[in-house]
């Protein structure tokens, strides 16, 4: 009856915290293939990612096209650089609804959910870009465009990917493409 005393009482005897793993990210595909450039988060179907590397149930994805061009930064250190800052901005302003599905990755001393791939990842670590020079080519506004890695080649120069997919290095004040990457779990453990 309305207003009647409850028939049971609940007494909290202990606080229990249960860690529940997140479900796989809301990608448009559950099976990923190296080089596939038509992968996206369901919340952002207009932002296409390309599969760069697969490790078990995790995939490294890089944007299929370059969203912008920028300098590397005031020097060749990735920490505190312009491109590292753009990664934070990209996560917070472009893809914030999927942040919980993206894994932290440490690249050149910076741990972040969105990062610029290193020279080492692109040249010898990740399966897709190391398989062929052409696999590293990326476009900005429909034209093959050079883009920064997150690695320095020495104290004055930073590595970038040329328009033909090979590597070169240059002063960090030059404007090249910004190509963010993420690591996501695409299937259950």
Short mmCIF file of N, CA and C in Angstrom, two decimals:
data_model
loop_
_atom_site.label_atom_id
_atom_site.label_comp_id
_atom_site.label_asym_id
_atom_site.label_seq_id
_atom_site.Cartn_x
_atom_site.Cartn_y
_atom_site.Cartn_z
N UNK A 1 0.84 -1.17 0.00
CA UNK A 1 0.00 0.00 0.00
C UNK A 1 0.88 1.23 0.00
N UNK A 2 0.35 2.29 -0.55
CA UNK A 2 1.08 3.54 -0.62
C UNK A 2 1.29 4.07 0.78
N UNK A 3 2.52 4.48 1.08
CA UNK A 3 2.84 5.02 2.39
C UNK A 3 3.12 3.96 3.44
N UNK A 4 2.98 2.68 3.11
CA UNK A 4 3.24 1.61 4.07
C UNK A 4 4.74 1.46 4.26
N UNK A 5 5.15 0.96 5.39
CA UNK A 5 6.57 0.72 5.67
C UNK A 5 7.08 -0.39 4.77
N UNK A 6 8.33 -0.29 4.34
CA UNK A 6 8.88 -1.34 3.49
C UNK A 6 8.92 -2.67 4.22
N UNK A 7 8.79 -3.75 3.46
CA UNK A 7 8.76 -5.07 4.05
C UNK A 7 10.14 -5.64 4.32
N UNK A 8 11.18 -5.03 3.76
CA UNK A 8 12.54 -5.50 4.02
C UNK A 8 13.43 -4.29 4.28
N UNK A 9 14.49 -4.53 5.01
CA UNK A 9 15.49 -3.50 5.25
C UNK A 9 16.80 -3.97 4.66
N UNK A 10 17.52 -3.06 4.07
CA UNK A 10 18.82 -3.40 3.50
C UNK A 10 19.88 -2.77 4.36
N UNK A 11 20.81 -3.59 4.79
CA UNK A 11 21.89 -3.10 5.61
C UNK A 11 23.19 -3.33 4.86
N UNK A 12 23.98 -2.26 4.68
CA UNK A 12 25.26 -2.40 3.99
C UNK A 12 26.27 -2.91 5.00
N UNK A 13 26.86 -4.06 4.69
CA UNK A 13 27.83 -4.64 5.61
C UNK A 13 29.27 -4.43 5.14
N UNK A 14 29.46 -4.25 3.86
CA UNK A 14 30.80 -4.02 3.34
C UNK A 14 30.67 -3.35 1.98
N UNK A 15 31.62 -2.50 1.70
CA UNK A 15 31.62 -1.88 0.37
C UNK A 15 32.41 -2.80 -0.54
N UNK A 16 31.83 -3.16 -1.66
CA UNK A 16 32.47 -4.04 -2.62
C UNK A 16 32.69 -3.25 -3.90
N UNK A 17 33.92 -3.24 -4.35
CA UNK A 17 34.24 -2.59 -5.61
C UNK A 17 34.61 -3.67 -6.60
N UNK A 18 33.89 -3.71 -7.66
CA UNK A 18 34.16 -4.70 -8.70
C UNK A 18 34.67 -3.98 -9.93
N UNK A 19 35.78 -4.44 -10.46
CA UNK A 19 36.33 -3.87 -11.68
C UNK A 19 35.75 -4.66 -12.84
N UNK A 20 35.03 -3.97 -13.67
CA UNK A 20 34.40 -4.60 -14.82
C UNK A 20 35.10 -4.08 -16.07
N UNK A 21 35.65 -4.97 -16.88
CA UNK A 21 36.33 -4.51 -18.09
C UNK A 21 35.33 -3.88 -19.06
N UNK A 22 35.82 -2.89 -19.78
CA UNK A 22 34.97 -2.26 -20.78
C UNK A 22 34.71 -3.24 -21.92
N UNK A 23 33.59 -3.11 -22.57
CA UNK A 23 33.36 -3.93 -23.77
C UNK A 23 34.31 -3.48 -24.87
N UNK A 24 34.48 -4.26 -25.90
CA UNK A 24 35.34 -3.83 -27.01
C UNK A 24 34.87 -2.48 -27.54
N UNK A 25 35.77 -1.70 -28.12
CA UNK A 25 35.39 -0.37 -28.59
C UNK A 25 34.33 -0.46 -29.67
N UNK A 26 33.56 0.58 -29.77
CA UNK A 26 32.48 0.57 -30.75
C UNK A 26 32.99 0.84 -32.17
N UNK A 27 33.81 -0.08 -32.68
CA UNK A 27 34.30 0.05 -34.05
C UNK A 27 33.26 -0.47 -35.02
N UNK A 28 33.37 -0.06 -36.25
CA UNK A 28 32.44 -0.52 -37.27
C UNK A 28 32.73 -1.96 -37.71
N UNK A 29 33.89 -2.51 -37.32
CA UNK A 29 34.26 -3.87 -37.72
C UNK A 29 34.76 -4.65 -36.51
N UNK A 30 34.52 -5.96 -36.51
CA UNK A 30 35.05 -6.81 -35.45
C UNK A 30 36.24 -7.62 -35.93
N UNK A 31 36.46 -7.69 -37.23
CA UNK A 31 37.63 -8.34 -37.81
C UNK A 31 38.42 -7.27 -38.53
N UNK A 32 39.68 -7.13 -38.15
CA UNK A 32 40.52 -6.11 -38.76
C UNK A 32 41.62 -6.74 -39.60
N UNK A 33 41.97 -6.06 -40.68
CA UNK A 33 43.00 -6.51 -41.61
C UNK A 33 44.04 -5.41 -41.75
N UNK A 34 45.32 -5.77 -41.74
CA UNK A 34 46.37 -4.78 -41.92
C UNK A 34 46.13 -3.96 -43.18
N UNK A 35 46.28 -2.65 -43.06
CA UNK A 35 46.12 -1.76 -44.20
C UNK A 35 44.70 -1.30 -44.46
N UNK A 36 43.72 -1.93 -43.82
CA UNK A 36 42.33 -1.52 -44.02
C UNK A 36 42.19 -0.06 -43.58
N UNK A 37 41.75 0.80 -44.48
CA UNK A 37 41.64 2.23 -44.17
C UNK A 37 40.19 2.69 -44.03
N UNK A 38 39.29 1.75 -43.84
CA UNK A 38 37.87 2.07 -43.68
C UNK A 38 37.37 1.60 -42.31
N UNK A 39 38.14 1.90 -41.29
CA UNK A 39 37.77 1.55 -39.91
C UNK A 39 37.40 2.84 -39.21
N UNK A 40 36.32 2.80 -38.42
CA UNK A 40 35.94 3.99 -37.67
C UNK A 40 35.22 3.61 -36.39
N UNK A 41 35.23 4.55 -35.46
CA UNK A 41 34.44 4.40 -34.25
C UNK A 41 33.01 4.75 -34.62
N UNK A 42 32.06 3.96 -34.15
CA UNK A 42 30.66 4.19 -34.51
C UNK A 42 30.19 5.60 -34.17
N UNK A 43 30.74 6.19 -33.13
CA UNK A 43 30.36 7.55 -32.75
C UNK A 43 30.89 8.60 -33.73
N UNK A 44 31.88 8.22 -34.54
CA UNK A 44 32.51 9.17 -35.47
C UNK A 44 32.71 8.52 -36.85
N UNK A 45 31.63 8.26 -37.58
CA UNK A 45 31.75 7.55 -38.86
C UNK A 45 32.49 8.33 -39.95
N UNK A 46 32.65 9.62 -39.80
CA UNK A 46 33.34 10.40 -40.82
C UNK A 46 34.85 10.44 -40.61
N UNK A 47 35.33 9.90 -39.51
CA UNK A 47 36.78 9.89 -39.23
C UNK A 47 37.29 8.47 -39.46
N UNK A 48 38.01 8.28 -40.57
CA UNK A 48 38.49 6.95 -40.96
C UNK A 48 39.90 6.71 -40.45
N UNK A 49 40.13 5.47 -39.98
CA UNK A 49 41.42 5.04 -39.45
C UNK A 49 41.94 3.89 -40.30
N UNK A 50 43.26 3.75 -40.37
CA UNK A 50 43.90 2.66 -41.10
C UNK A 50 44.61 1.74 -40.10
N UNK A 51 44.44 0.44 -40.26
CA UNK A 51 45.06 -0.54 -39.38
C UNK A 51 46.56 -0.63 -39.71
N UNK A 52 47.39 -0.34 -38.69
CA UNK A 52 48.84 -0.34 -38.86
C UNK A 52 49.50 -1.60 -38.31
N UNK A 53 48.94 -2.12 -37.22
CA UNK A 53 49.58 -3.25 -36.54
C UNK A 53 48.54 -3.93 -35.65
N UNK A 54 48.63 -5.25 -35.54
CA UNK A 54 47.73 -6.01 -34.67
C UNK A 54 48.57 -6.85 -33.72
N UNK A 55 48.26 -6.73 -32.42
CA UNK A 55 48.91 -7.53 -31.36
C UNK A 55 47.80 -8.21 -30.58
N UNK A 56 47.56 -9.47 -30.86
CA UNK A 56 46.50 -10.19 -30.16
C UNK A 56 45.15 -9.55 -30.40
N UNK A 57 44.51 -9.07 -29.32
CA UNK A 57 43.18 -8.46 -29.42
C UNK A 57 43.24 -6.94 -29.57
N UNK A 58 44.44 -6.41 -29.76
CA UNK A 58 44.62 -4.96 -29.85
C UNK A 58 45.13 -4.57 -31.24
N UNK A 59 44.69 -3.40 -31.68
CA UNK A 59 45.14 -2.89 -32.97
C UNK A 59 45.63 -1.46 -32.81
N UNK A 60 46.68 -1.15 -33.54
CA UNK A 60 47.16 0.23 -33.65
C UNK A 60 46.58 0.80 -34.93
N UNK A 61 45.89 1.92 -34.79
CA UNK A 61 45.25 2.58 -35.92
C UNK A 61 45.85 3.97 -36.09
N UNK A 62 46.05 4.39 -37.33
CA UNK A 62 46.46 5.77 -37.62
C UNK A 62 45.41 6.36 -38.55
N UNK A 63 45.21 7.66 -38.45
CA UNK A 63 44.22 8.29 -39.32
C UNK A 63 44.54 7.97 -40.78
N UNK A 64 43.51 7.71 -41.57
CA UNK A 64 43.69 7.39 -42.98
C UNK A 64 44.15 8.60 -43.79
N UNK A 65 43.75 9.79 -43.38
CA UNK A 65 44.18 11.03 -44.02
C UNK A 65 44.67 11.99 -42.95
N UNK A 66 45.45 12.95 -43.35
CA UNK A 66 46.00 13.93 -42.42
C UNK A 66 44.97 15.03 -42.15
N UNK A 67 44.64 15.30 -40.89
CA UNK A 67 43.65 16.32 -40.59
C UNK A 67 44.20 17.75 -40.67
N UNK A 68 45.55 17.88 -40.56
CA UNK A 68 46.14 19.22 -40.58
C UNK A 68 47.64 19.12 -40.82
N UNK A 69 48.24 20.28 -40.99
CA UNK A 69 49.70 20.40 -41.09
C UNK A 69 50.17 21.29 -39.96
N UNK A 70 51.39 21.02 -39.49
CA UNK A 70 51.92 21.77 -38.34
C UNK A 70 53.43 21.64 -38.29
N UNK A 71 54.05 22.47 -37.48
CA UNK A 71 55.46 22.29 -37.19
C UNK A 71 55.59 21.16 -36.16
N UNK A 72 56.77 20.60 -36.04
CA UNK A 72 57.02 19.60 -35.01
C UNK A 72 56.95 20.27 -33.64
N UNK A 73 57.58 21.42 -33.56
CA UNK A 73 57.63 22.17 -32.31
C UNK A 73 58.85 23.07 -32.28
N UNK A 74 59.14 23.65 -31.14
CA UNK A 74 60.28 24.57 -31.05
C UNK A 74 61.64 23.87 -31.09
N UNK A 75 61.64 22.56 -30.83
CA UNK A 75 62.87 21.76 -30.90
C UNK A 75 62.47 20.34 -31.28
N UNK A 76 63.38 19.38 -31.17
CA UNK A 76 63.10 18.02 -31.63
C UNK A 76 62.69 17.07 -30.51
N UNK A 77 62.33 17.60 -29.35
CA UNK A 77 61.86 16.79 -28.24
C UNK A 77 60.35 16.63 -28.34
N UNK A 78 59.88 15.36 -28.41
CA UNK A 78 58.45 15.10 -28.55
C UNK A 78 57.67 15.60 -27.33
N UNK A 79 58.19 15.36 -26.13
CA UNK A 79 57.51 15.85 -24.91
C UNK A 79 57.45 17.37 -24.98
N UNK A 80 56.25 17.92 -24.87
CA UNK A 80 56.07 19.36 -24.92
C UNK A 80 56.05 19.94 -26.33
N UNK A 81 56.11 19.08 -27.34
CA UNK A 81 56.13 19.56 -28.72
C UNK A 81 54.73 19.99 -29.19
N UNK A 82 54.71 20.68 -30.30
CA UNK A 82 53.44 21.08 -30.92
C UNK A 82 52.62 19.84 -31.29
N UNK A 83 53.27 18.83 -31.87
CA UNK A 83 52.51 17.65 -32.30
C UNK A 83 51.99 16.83 -31.12
N UNK A 84 52.73 16.78 -30.02
CA UNK A 84 52.22 16.08 -28.83
C UNK A 84 51.01 16.82 -28.27
N UNK A 85 51.05 18.14 -28.28
CA UNK A 85 49.91 18.94 -27.84
C UNK A 85 48.69 18.75 -28.73
N UNK A 86 48.92 18.62 -30.04
CA UNK A 86 47.81 18.37 -30.96
C UNK A 86 47.14 17.02 -30.68
N UNK A 87 47.91 16.05 -30.21
CA UNK A 87 47.34 14.74 -29.86
C UNK A 87 46.34 14.89 -28.71
N UNK A 88 46.72 15.64 -27.69
CA UNK A 88 45.81 15.89 -26.57
C UNK A 88 44.56 16.63 -27.05
N UNK A 89 44.75 17.64 -27.87
CA UNK A 89 43.61 18.39 -28.42
C UNK A 89 42.70 17.48 -29.25
N UNK A 90 43.31 16.58 -30.03
CA UNK A 90 42.52 15.69 -30.88
C UNK A 90 41.64 14.79 -30.02
N UNK A 91 42.19 14.24 -28.96
CA UNK A 91 41.42 13.39 -28.06
C UNK A 91 40.30 14.17 -27.40
N UNK A 92 40.61 15.32 -26.85
CA UNK A 92 39.63 16.09 -26.08
C UNK A 92 38.56 16.76 -26.94
N UNK A 93 38.91 17.17 -28.16
CA UNK A 93 37.99 17.96 -28.97
C UNK A 93 37.41 17.24 -30.17
N UNK A 94 38.05 16.17 -30.64
CA UNK A 94 37.57 15.51 -31.86
C UNK A 94 36.95 14.15 -31.57
N UNK A 95 37.54 13.37 -30.66
CA UNK A 95 37.03 12.02 -30.38
C UNK A 95 36.82 11.76 -28.89
N UNK A 96 36.25 12.70 -28.14
CA UNK A 96 36.16 12.52 -26.68
C UNK A 96 35.26 11.35 -26.25
N UNK A 97 34.29 10.99 -27.04
CA UNK A 97 33.34 9.94 -26.63
C UNK A 97 33.90 8.53 -26.68
N UNK A 98 35.11 8.36 -27.19
CA UNK A 98 35.71 7.03 -27.24
C UNK A 98 36.98 6.92 -26.40
N UNK A 99 37.26 7.93 -25.60
CA UNK A 99 38.50 7.95 -24.81
C UNK A 99 38.63 6.72 -23.91
N UNK A 100 37.52 6.23 -23.35
CA UNK A 100 37.58 5.07 -22.46
C UNK A 100 37.96 3.78 -23.18
N UNK A 101 37.85 3.76 -24.49
CA UNK A 101 38.16 2.55 -25.27
C UNK A 101 39.58 2.56 -25.83
N UNK A 102 40.26 3.67 -25.68
CA UNK A 102 41.61 3.81 -26.24
C UNK A 102 42.63 3.55 -25.13
N UNK A 103 43.65 2.77 -25.46
CA UNK A 103 44.69 2.40 -24.51
C UNK A 103 45.78 3.47 -24.45
N UNK A 104 46.38 3.66 -23.28
CA UNK A 104 47.55 4.52 -23.17
C UNK A 104 48.74 3.86 -23.85
N UNK A 105 49.51 4.66 -24.55
CA UNK A 105 50.72 4.19 -25.22
C UNK A 105 51.83 5.19 -24.90
N UNK A 106 53.03 4.67 -24.61
CA UNK A 106 54.17 5.55 -24.37
C UNK A 106 55.05 5.56 -25.61
N UNK A 107 55.24 6.75 -26.15
CA UNK A 107 56.07 6.94 -27.34
C UNK A 107 57.04 8.08 -27.05
N UNK A 108 58.31 7.80 -27.20
CA UNK A 108 59.35 8.82 -26.99
C UNK A 108 59.16 9.59 -25.69
N UNK A 109 58.87 8.86 -24.62
CA UNK A 109 58.76 9.44 -23.29
C UNK A 109 57.44 10.10 -22.95
N UNK A 110 56.47 10.04 -23.85
CA UNK A 110 55.16 10.66 -23.61
C UNK A 110 54.10 9.56 -23.59
N UNK A 111 53.33 9.47 -22.51
CA UNK A 111 52.24 8.51 -22.42
C UNK A 111 50.93 9.23 -22.71
N UNK A 112 50.19 8.71 -23.68
CA UNK A 112 48.95 9.36 -24.11
C UNK A 112 48.06 8.36 -24.82
N UNK A 113 46.78 8.67 -24.90
CA UNK A 113 45.85 7.82 -25.63
C UNK A 113 45.92 8.08 -27.14
N UNK A 114 46.24 9.30 -27.52
CA UNK A 114 46.45 9.66 -28.93
C UNK A 114 47.90 10.09 -29.04
N UNK A 115 48.59 9.59 -30.05
CA UNK A 115 50.02 9.84 -30.19
C UNK A 115 50.41 9.89 -31.65
N UNK A 116 51.57 10.46 -31.92
CA UNK A 116 52.15 10.42 -33.26
C UNK A 116 53.12 9.25 -33.27
N UNK A 117 53.01 8.35 -34.26
CA UNK A 117 53.91 7.18 -34.29
C UNK A 117 55.38 7.58 -34.36
N UNK A 118 56.21 6.74 -33.78
CA UNK A 118 57.65 6.98 -33.81
C UNK A 118 58.26 6.45 -35.11
N UNK A 119 59.46 6.92 -35.39
CA UNK A 119 60.23 6.40 -36.53
C UNK A 119 60.39 4.89 -36.39
N UNK A 120 60.67 4.43 -35.18
CA UNK A 120 60.90 3.00 -34.94
C UNK A 120 59.64 2.18 -35.19
N UNK A 121 58.48 2.67 -34.76
CA UNK A 121 57.23 1.95 -35.02
C UNK A 121 56.99 1.83 -36.51
N UNK A 122 57.22 2.90 -37.23
CA UNK A 122 56.93 2.94 -38.66
C UNK A 122 57.95 2.21 -39.52
N UNK A 123 59.21 2.20 -39.11
CA UNK A 123 60.25 1.59 -39.93
C UNK A 123 60.50 0.12 -39.65
N UNK A 124 60.29 -0.29 -38.39
CA UNK A 124 60.61 -1.69 -38.07
C UNK A 124 59.68 -2.35 -37.07
N UNK A 125 58.78 -1.60 -36.46
CA UNK A 125 57.93 -2.18 -35.42
C UNK A 125 56.58 -2.64 -35.90
N UNK A 126 55.85 -1.78 -36.56
CA UNK A 126 54.49 -2.11 -36.98
C UNK A 126 54.50 -2.82 -38.33
N UNK A 127 53.68 -3.86 -38.44
CA UNK A 127 53.68 -4.71 -39.63
C UNK A 127 53.30 -3.99 -40.93
N UNK A 128 52.26 -3.16 -40.92
CA UNK A 128 51.81 -2.54 -42.17
C UNK A 128 52.82 -1.53 -42.72
N UNK A 129 53.25 -0.54 -41.96
CA UNK A 129 54.17 0.45 -42.55
C UNK A 129 55.56 -0.10 -42.87
N UNK A 130 56.01 -1.14 -42.15
CA UNK A 130 57.35 -1.67 -42.46
C UNK A 130 57.32 -2.62 -43.66
N UNK A 131 56.14 -3.08 -44.07
CA UNK A 131 56.04 -4.04 -45.18
C UNK A 131 56.39 -3.41 -46.53
N UNK A 132 56.09 -2.13 -46.70
CA UNK A 132 56.37 -1.45 -47.98
C UNK A 132 56.38 0.05 -47.76
N UNK A 133 57.28 0.72 -48.42
CA UNK A 133 57.38 2.18 -48.31
C UNK A 133 56.04 2.84 -48.65
N UNK A 134 55.37 2.34 -49.68
CA UNK A 134 54.10 2.92 -50.12
C UNK A 134 53.02 2.86 -49.03
N UNK A 135 53.16 1.92 -48.09
CA UNK A 135 52.16 1.79 -47.02
C UNK A 135 52.20 2.95 -46.02
N UNK A 136 53.24 3.77 -46.10
CA UNK A 136 53.34 4.93 -45.20
C UNK A 136 52.82 6.21 -45.82
N UNK A 137 52.47 6.19 -47.09
CA UNK A 137 51.99 7.39 -47.78
C UNK A 137 50.64 7.80 -47.22
N UNK A 138 50.50 9.11 -47.00
CA UNK A 138 49.24 9.64 -46.48
C UNK A 138 48.95 10.96 -47.20
N UNK A 139 47.67 11.29 -47.27
CA UNK A 139 47.27 12.49 -48.00
C UNK A 139 46.65 13.56 -47.11
N UNK A 140 46.84 14.78 -47.54
CA UNK A 140 46.20 15.95 -46.95
C UNK A 140 45.47 16.66 -48.09
N UNK A 141 44.17 16.83 -47.95
CA UNK A 141 43.35 17.46 -48.99
C UNK A 141 43.55 16.81 -50.36
N UNK A 142 43.66 15.47 -50.39
CA UNK A 142 43.74 14.73 -51.64
C UNK A 142 45.10 14.67 -52.30
N UNK A 143 46.14 15.16 -51.63
CA UNK A 143 47.49 15.17 -52.20
C UNK A 143 48.45 14.48 -51.24
N UNK A 144 49.32 13.60 -51.78
CA UNK A 144 50.34 12.97 -50.94
C UNK A 144 51.12 14.07 -50.23
N UNK A 145 51.25 13.93 -48.91
CA UNK A 145 51.85 14.98 -48.10
C UNK A 145 52.81 14.38 -47.09
N UNK A 146 53.95 15.03 -46.93
CA UNK A 146 54.92 14.60 -45.90
C UNK A 146 54.28 14.80 -44.53
N UNK A 147 54.63 13.92 -43.57
CA UNK A 147 54.07 14.02 -42.22
C UNK A 147 55.10 13.62 -41.18
N UNK A 148 54.99 14.26 -40.01
CA UNK A 148 55.94 14.07 -38.93
C UNK A 148 55.81 12.70 -38.26
N UNK A 149 56.94 12.14 -37.83
CA UNK A 149 56.95 11.07 -36.83
C UNK A 149 57.16 11.79 -35.49
N UNK A 150 57.19 11.06 -34.40
CA UNK A 150 57.44 11.67 -33.08
C UNK A 150 58.91 11.58 -32.68
N UNK A 151 59.78 11.19 -33.61
CA UNK A 151 61.19 10.91 -33.28
C UNK A 151 62.15 11.94 -33.84
N UNK A 152 63.19 12.21 -33.05
CA UNK A 152 64.28 13.05 -33.54
C UNK A 152 65.33 12.14 -34.18
N UNK A 153 66.03 12.67 -35.17
CA UNK A 153 67.12 11.91 -35.77
C UNK A 153 68.46 12.29 -35.15
N UNK A 154 68.53 13.50 -34.60
CA UNK A 154 69.70 13.97 -33.86
C UNK A 154 69.25 15.19 -33.05
N UNK A 155 70.16 16.01 -32.62
CA UNK A 155 69.79 17.15 -31.76
C UNK A 155 69.12 18.29 -32.52
N UNK A 156 69.20 18.29 -33.85
CA UNK A 156 68.64 19.39 -34.64
C UNK A 156 67.49 19.01 -35.57
N UNK A 157 67.35 17.73 -35.87
CA UNK A 157 66.38 17.30 -36.88
C UNK A 157 65.39 16.27 -36.32
N UNK A 158 64.20 16.26 -36.89
CA UNK A 158 63.19 15.26 -36.55
C UNK A 158 62.85 14.47 -37.81
N UNK A 159 62.52 13.19 -37.60
CA UNK A 159 62.14 12.32 -38.73
C UNK A 159 60.74 12.67 -39.22
N UNK A 160 60.56 12.58 -40.54
CA UNK A 160 59.24 12.70 -41.14
C UNK A 160 59.13 11.68 -42.27
N UNK A 161 57.90 11.39 -42.68
CA UNK A 161 57.63 10.49 -43.80
C UNK A 161 57.42 11.37 -45.03
N UNK A 162 58.19 11.12 -46.07
CA UNK A 162 58.11 11.91 -47.30
C UNK A 162 56.85 11.55 -48.09
N UNK A 163 56.61 12.29 -49.15
CA UNK A 163 55.43 12.05 -49.99
C UNK A 163 55.50 10.70 -50.71
N UNK A 164 56.71 10.12 -50.85
CA UNK A 164 56.85 8.80 -51.48
C UNK A 164 56.85 7.67 -50.45
N UNK A 165 56.70 8.01 -49.15
CA UNK A 165 56.64 7.01 -48.10
C UNK A 165 57.97 6.69 -47.45
N UNK A 166 59.06 7.18 -48.00
CA UNK A 166 60.37 6.95 -47.39
C UNK A 166 60.58 7.98 -46.27
N UNK A 167 61.67 7.84 -45.54
CA UNK A 167 61.96 8.74 -44.42
C UNK A 167 63.01 9.76 -44.78
N UNK A 168 62.91 10.90 -44.14
CA UNK A 168 63.94 11.92 -44.19
C UNK A 168 63.86 12.69 -42.89
N UNK A 169 64.78 13.61 -42.67
CA UNK A 169 64.72 14.43 -41.47
C UNK A 169 64.92 15.89 -41.83
N UNK A 170 64.40 16.76 -40.96
CA UNK A 170 64.49 18.19 -41.21
C UNK A 170 64.30 18.95 -39.90
N UNK A 171 64.55 20.26 -39.98
CA UNK A 171 64.35 21.12 -38.82
C UNK A 171 62.91 21.05 -38.35
N UNK A 172 62.65 21.14 -37.04
CA UNK A 172 61.29 21.01 -36.51
C UNK A 172 60.39 22.20 -36.83
N UNK A 173 60.93 23.26 -37.40
CA UNK A 173 60.14 24.44 -37.73
C UNK A 173 59.39 24.29 -39.05
N UNK A 174 59.67 23.27 -39.82
CA UNK A 174 58.99 23.03 -41.10
C UNK A 174 57.58 22.52 -40.82
N UNK A 175 56.64 22.88 -41.67
CA UNK A 175 55.25 22.44 -41.52
C UNK A 175 55.01 21.17 -42.35
N UNK A 176 54.71 20.07 -41.66
CA UNK A 176 54.37 18.80 -42.30
C UNK A 176 53.05 18.32 -41.71
N UNK A 177 52.56 17.21 -42.21
CA UNK A 177 51.28 16.68 -41.76
C UNK A 177 51.32 16.14 -40.33
N UNK A 178 50.16 16.19 -39.71
CA UNK A 178 49.93 15.65 -38.37
C UNK A 178 49.09 14.39 -38.55
N UNK A 179 49.62 13.22 -38.14
CA UNK A 179 48.91 11.95 -38.29
C UNK A 179 48.81 11.24 -36.94
N UNK A 180 47.72 11.46 -36.22
CA UNK A 180 47.55 10.81 -34.92
C UNK A 180 47.26 9.32 -35.05
N UNK A 181 47.59 8.60 -33.99
CA UNK A 181 47.35 7.15 -33.92
C UNK A 181 46.77 6.80 -32.55
N UNK A 182 46.15 5.63 -32.48
CA UNK A 182 45.57 5.12 -31.24
C UNK A 182 45.77 3.62 -31.17
N UNK A 183 45.68 3.07 -29.96
CA UNK A 183 45.70 1.62 -29.74
C UNK A 183 44.34 1.26 -29.12
N UNK A 184 43.63 0.31 -29.75
CA UNK A 184 42.31 -0.07 -29.27
C UNK A 184 42.18 -1.58 -29.16
N UNK A 185 41.35 -2.00 -28.23
CA UNK A 185 40.98 -3.41 -28.14
C UNK A 185 39.80 -3.61 -29.07
N UNK A 186 39.95 -4.51 -30.05
CA UNK A 186 38.88 -4.68 -31.02
C UNK A 186 38.10 -5.99 -30.84
N UNK A 187 38.55 -6.84 -29.93
CA UNK A 187 37.79 -8.04 -29.58
C UNK A 187 38.12 -8.43 -28.16
N UNK A 188 37.26 -9.23 -27.54
CA UNK A 188 37.44 -9.63 -26.14
C UNK A 188 38.69 -10.49 -25.98
N UNK A 189 39.27 -10.40 -24.76
CA UNK A 189 40.42 -11.25 -24.42
C UNK A 189 40.01 -12.71 -24.40
#
